[in-house]
């Protein structure tokens, strides 16, 4: 079945690294995504990783994928107050077109 | 290049009414997907339109219907509104069903009283 789970809250101090975790159940997932949502706004695609990769780095963002454990993480280096938002993990599958399956979201709070 | 736009931004309806939400896709994008995001939840896939045809549907009843026009803009229609339909409705556009690059609009906040 399709299910994506995330912890609900994370609080860090400015300048620290943040690690947001996600687990998914469907092993046929093709791509896995991280989206950011600020209050009152739509979703911003941060990054995505193909299921045959185990790591992707993009500036301050590092995505790690453990396909065996169906575990995805997003590390944000040097976290800033502007990074405070809700972060969603999502998966998609080749045979399901544009359907994205989202987790519940992790609210990241960055304290100065 | 304009991004994805949605209208209206907010809407209040009463139970049993009908509503139409609109989405203009990003320039050049021919695929539009609609999602429902209840408060405190992640978005749930409603359906996708590609070149004016429905191309996949999530677990939503038939009173949720859609259209895509030749200019690739799209409408989401919901009949017989229920209280649980209160949510943020998001549309996302992409090029040629390339779901790696789905760009989301700001959403329409629907409240059903």
Short mmCIF file of C-alpha atoms in Angstrom, two decimals:
data_model
loop_
_atom_site.label_atom_id
_atom_site.label_comp_id
_atom_site.label_asym_id
_atom_site.label_seq_id
_atom_site.Cartn_x
_atom_site.Cartn_y
_atom_site.Cartn_z
CA UNK A 1 0.00 0.00 0.00
CA UNK A 2 0.96 3.62 -0.27
CA UNK A 3 1.96 5.41 2.88
CA UNK A 4 4.50 8.10 3.63
CA UNK A 5 5.29 9.01 7.23
CA UNK A 6 7.19 11.88 8.79
CA UNK A 7 7.72 13.15 12.30
CA UNK A 8 5.56 16.22 12.91
CA UNK A 9 7.92 18.74 14.51
CA UNK A 10 11.60 19.65 14.57
CA UNK A 11 13.19 22.58 16.38
CA UNK A 12 16.79 23.69 15.80
CA UNK A 13 18.99 26.72 16.51
CA UNK A 14 20.09 29.01 13.73
CA UNK A 15 23.38 27.82 12.24
CA UNK A 16 22.86 24.18 13.22
CA UNK A 17 22.08 21.41 10.75
CA UNK A 18 18.52 20.12 10.47
CA UNK A 19 17.68 16.55 9.52
CA UNK A 20 14.13 15.75 8.50
CA UNK A 21 13.25 12.08 8.13
CA UNK A 22 10.65 10.23 6.10
CA UNK A 23 9.71 6.59 5.61
CA UNK A 24 7.67 5.17 2.76
CA UNK A 25 6.13 1.78 2.22
CA UNK A 26 5.89 1.26 -1.54
CA UNK A 27 9.04 -0.31 -2.92
CA UNK A 28 7.97 0.52 -6.49
CA UNK A 29 8.50 4.23 -5.82
CA UNK A 30 10.40 5.74 -8.69
CA UNK A 31 11.16 9.23 -7.46
CA UNK A 32 11.18 10.77 -4.00
CA UNK A 33 10.75 14.47 -3.39
CA UNK A 34 11.10 17.17 -0.79
CA UNK A 35 8.73 20.13 -0.90
CA UNK A 36 8.67 23.23 1.31
CA UNK A 37 5.50 25.07 2.28
CA UNK A 38 5.55 28.46 3.96
CA UNK A 39 2.46 29.78 5.78
CA UNK A 40 -0.37 30.61 3.39
CA UNK A 41 1.61 29.52 0.35
CA UNK A 42 1.71 26.66 -2.13
CA UNK A 43 4.41 24.02 -2.32
CA UNK A 44 7.93 24.74 -3.51
CA UNK A 45 9.90 21.83 -4.93
CA UNK A 46 13.28 21.74 -3.16
CA UNK A 47 14.84 18.66 -4.64
CA UNK A 48 14.14 15.11 -5.77
CA UNK A 49 16.07 11.87 -6.03
CA UNK A 50 15.68 8.92 -8.37
CA UNK A 51 15.21 5.64 -6.56
CA UNK A 52 18.44 4.14 -7.90
CA UNK A 53 20.52 6.87 -6.26
CA UNK A 54 21.52 6.97 -2.62
CA UNK A 55 22.56 10.58 -2.23
CA UNK A 56 22.04 13.96 -3.86
CA UNK A 57 23.55 17.28 -2.82
CA UNK A 58 22.34 20.72 -3.85
CA UNK A 59 24.00 23.66 -2.07
CA UNK A 60 22.86 23.47 1.58
CA UNK A 61 20.58 20.51 0.95
CA UNK A 62 21.62 16.86 1.11
CA UNK A 63 19.17 14.04 0.41
CA UNK A 64 19.98 10.53 1.57
CA UNK A 65 18.01 7.50 0.40
CA UNK A 66 18.19 4.08 2.04
CA UNK A 67 16.12 1.98 -0.32
CA UNK A 68 16.47 -1.20 1.75
CA UNK A 69 14.91 0.50 4.79
CA UNK A 70 12.64 2.74 2.67
CA UNK A 71 14.03 5.76 4.50
CA UNK A 72 14.60 9.22 3.06
CA UNK A 73 16.18 12.16 4.82
CA UNK A 74 16.75 15.84 4.07
CA UNK A 75 19.67 17.57 5.73
CA UNK A 76 19.77 21.37 5.70
CA UNK A 77 23.20 22.74 6.57
CA UNK A 78 23.60 26.08 8.37
CA UNK A 79 19.86 26.37 8.99
CA UNK A 80 18.50 29.93 8.85
CA UNK A 81 15.32 31.46 10.28
CA UNK A 82 14.05 31.71 6.70
CA UNK A 83 14.09 27.91 6.56
CA UNK A 84 11.23 27.78 9.08
CA UNK A 85 8.38 26.09 7.19
CA UNK A 86 6.63 22.76 6.75
CA UNK A 87 8.60 20.19 4.77
CA UNK A 88 6.82 17.44 2.87
CA UNK A 89 8.29 14.21 1.64
CA UNK A 90 6.51 12.70 -1.40
CA UNK A 91 6.84 9.67 -3.64
CA UNK A 92 5.70 8.86 -7.14
CA UNK A 93 5.56 5.68 -9.15
CA UNK A 94 6.17 5.12 -12.85
CA UNK A 95 2.80 3.57 -13.52
CA UNK A 96 0.78 6.29 -11.80
CA UNK A 97 1.51 9.32 -13.94
CA UNK A 98 1.69 12.56 -12.03
CA UNK A 99 0.26 11.26 -8.76
CA UNK A 100 2.38 12.35 -5.83
CA UNK A 101 1.80 10.72 -2.44
CA UNK A 102 2.70 13.09 0.36
CA UNK A 103 3.57 12.61 3.98
CA UNK A 104 1.90 14.66 6.69
CA UNK A 105 4.68 17.22 6.78
CA UNK A 106 7.35 18.16 9.32
CA UNK A 107 7.15 21.63 10.83
CA UNK A 108 10.66 23.02 11.15
CA UNK A 109 11.12 25.82 13.68
CA UNK A 110 14.46 27.66 13.62
CA UNK A 111 15.27 29.67 16.72
CA UNK A 112 17.76 32.56 16.61
CA UNK B 1 7.44 33.42 -17.82
CA UNK B 2 4.48 33.42 -15.42
CA UNK B 3 4.09 30.78 -12.75
CA UNK B 4 0.99 28.81 -11.81
CA UNK B 5 -1.91 31.00 -10.76
CA UNK B 6 -5.16 30.06 -9.06
CA UNK B 7 -8.41 31.87 -8.45
CA UNK B 8 -10.05 32.77 -6.24
CA UNK B 9 -7.65 32.86 -3.29
CA UNK B 10 -10.40 32.36 -0.72
CA UNK B 11 -13.97 31.18 -0.97
CA UNK B 12 -16.78 30.54 1.51
CA UNK B 13 -19.68 28.28 0.54
CA UNK B 14 -22.48 26.50 2.37
CA UNK B 15 -23.14 22.79 2.48
CA UNK B 16 -24.89 21.49 -0.65
CA UNK B 17 -23.65 24.27 -2.93
CA UNK B 18 -21.40 23.85 -5.93
CA UNK B 19 -18.00 25.48 -6.48
CA UNK B 20 -15.61 26.02 -9.40
CA UNK B 21 -11.92 26.65 -8.83
CA UNK B 22 -9.58 27.79 -11.59
CA UNK B 23 -5.95 27.23 -12.42
CA UNK B 24 -3.67 28.71 -15.08
CA UNK B 25 -0.67 26.53 -15.71
CA UNK B 26 2.87 27.73 -16.17
CA UNK B 27 3.66 28.83 -19.70
CA UNK B 28 4.23 25.84 -21.98
CA UNK B 29 2.94 23.26 -19.49
CA UNK B 30 0.22 20.95 -20.82
CA UNK B 31 -0.41 18.86 -17.70
CA UNK B 32 -2.33 19.95 -14.62
CA UNK B 33 -2.81 18.01 -11.39
CA UNK B 34 -5.18 18.95 -8.56
CA UNK B 35 -4.62 18.22 -4.89
CA UNK B 36 -6.70 18.71 -1.74
CA UNK B 37 -4.83 19.69 1.44
CA UNK B 38 -6.86 19.50 4.64
CA UNK B 39 -5.60 21.48 7.62
CA UNK B 40 -2.53 19.88 9.15
CA UNK B 41 -2.28 17.22 6.45
CA UNK B 42 -0.25 16.59 3.33
CA UNK B 43 -1.86 17.15 -0.08
CA UNK B 44 -4.01 14.34 -1.50
CA UNK B 45 -4.10 13.73 -5.26
CA UNK B 46 -7.53 14.37 -6.81
CA UNK B 47 -6.83 13.94 -10.54
CA UNK B 48 -4.59 14.94 -13.41
CA UNK B 49 -5.41 16.34 -16.85
CA UNK B 50 -3.12 15.94 -19.84
CA UNK B 51 -4.01 17.53 -23.18
CA UNK B 52 -7.64 18.00 -22.10
CA UNK B 53 -8.18 14.37 -21.00
CA UNK B 54 -8.28 12.98 -17.46
CA UNK B 55 -5.05 11.04 -16.92
CA UNK B 56 -5.37 9.44 -13.51
CA UNK B 57 -7.63 9.94 -10.52
CA UNK B 58 -7.21 9.59 -6.78
CA UNK B 59 -9.69 8.32 -4.22
CA UNK B 60 -12.29 11.09 -4.59
CA UNK B 61 -16.01 10.70 -5.35
CA UNK B 62 -17.52 11.62 -8.74
CA UNK B 63 -18.85 14.94 -7.37
CA UNK B 64 -15.24 16.11 -7.84
CA UNK B 65 -14.84 16.73 -11.56
CA UNK B 66 -12.51 18.69 -13.75
CA UNK B 67 -11.85 20.19 -17.12
CA UNK B 68 -8.81 21.24 -19.05
CA UNK B 69 -9.10 23.79 -21.84
CA UNK B 70 -7.14 24.07 -25.11
CA UNK B 71 -4.89 26.72 -23.51
CA UNK B 72 -4.17 24.13 -20.77
CA UNK B 73 -5.86 26.09 -18.01
CA UNK B 74 -8.04 23.95 -15.80
CA UNK B 75 -11.09 23.95 -13.56
CA UNK B 76 -11.97 21.85 -10.55
CA UNK B 77 -15.70 21.53 -9.87
CA UNK B 78 -17.14 20.19 -6.65
CA UNK B 79 -20.87 19.51 -6.38
CA UNK B 80 -22.99 18.98 -3.26
CA UNK B 81 -20.36 20.46 -0.96
CA UNK B 82 -19.79 18.81 2.39
CA UNK B 83 -18.17 20.26 5.51
CA UNK B 84 -15.16 17.95 5.00
CA UNK B 85 -14.48 19.58 1.63
CA UNK B 86 -13.07 22.58 3.54
CA UNK B 87 -9.41 22.58 2.54
CA UNK B 88 -6.67 24.26 0.51
CA UNK B 89 -6.98 23.19 -3.13
CA UNK B 90 -3.69 23.19 -4.98
CA UNK B 91 -3.03 22.80 -8.64
CA UNK B 92 0.32 21.88 -10.11
CA UNK B 93 1.43 22.10 -13.72
CA UNK B 94 4.13 20.17 -15.51
CA UNK B 95 5.39 19.54 -19.00
CA UNK B 96 4.36 16.33 -20.76
CA UNK B 97 3.42 14.48 -17.57
CA UNK B 98 6.96 15.07 -16.32
CA UNK B 99 6.10 14.73 -12.70
CA UNK B 100 9.62 15.51 -11.58
CA UNK B 101 8.96 19.15 -12.27
CA UNK B 102 5.50 19.83 -10.92
CA UNK B 103 5.13 23.52 -10.07
CA UNK B 104 2.42 24.36 -7.57
CA UNK B 105 0.19 27.38 -7.43
CA UNK B 106 -0.57 29.24 -4.18
CA UNK B 107 -3.88 27.42 -3.73
CA UNK B 108 -7.53 28.30 -3.13
CA UNK B 109 -8.73 28.15 0.47
CA UNK B 110 -12.29 26.78 0.46
CA UNK B 111 -14.41 26.98 3.60
CA UNK B 112 -17.73 25.11 3.69
CA UNK B 113 -20.16 26.20 6.41
#
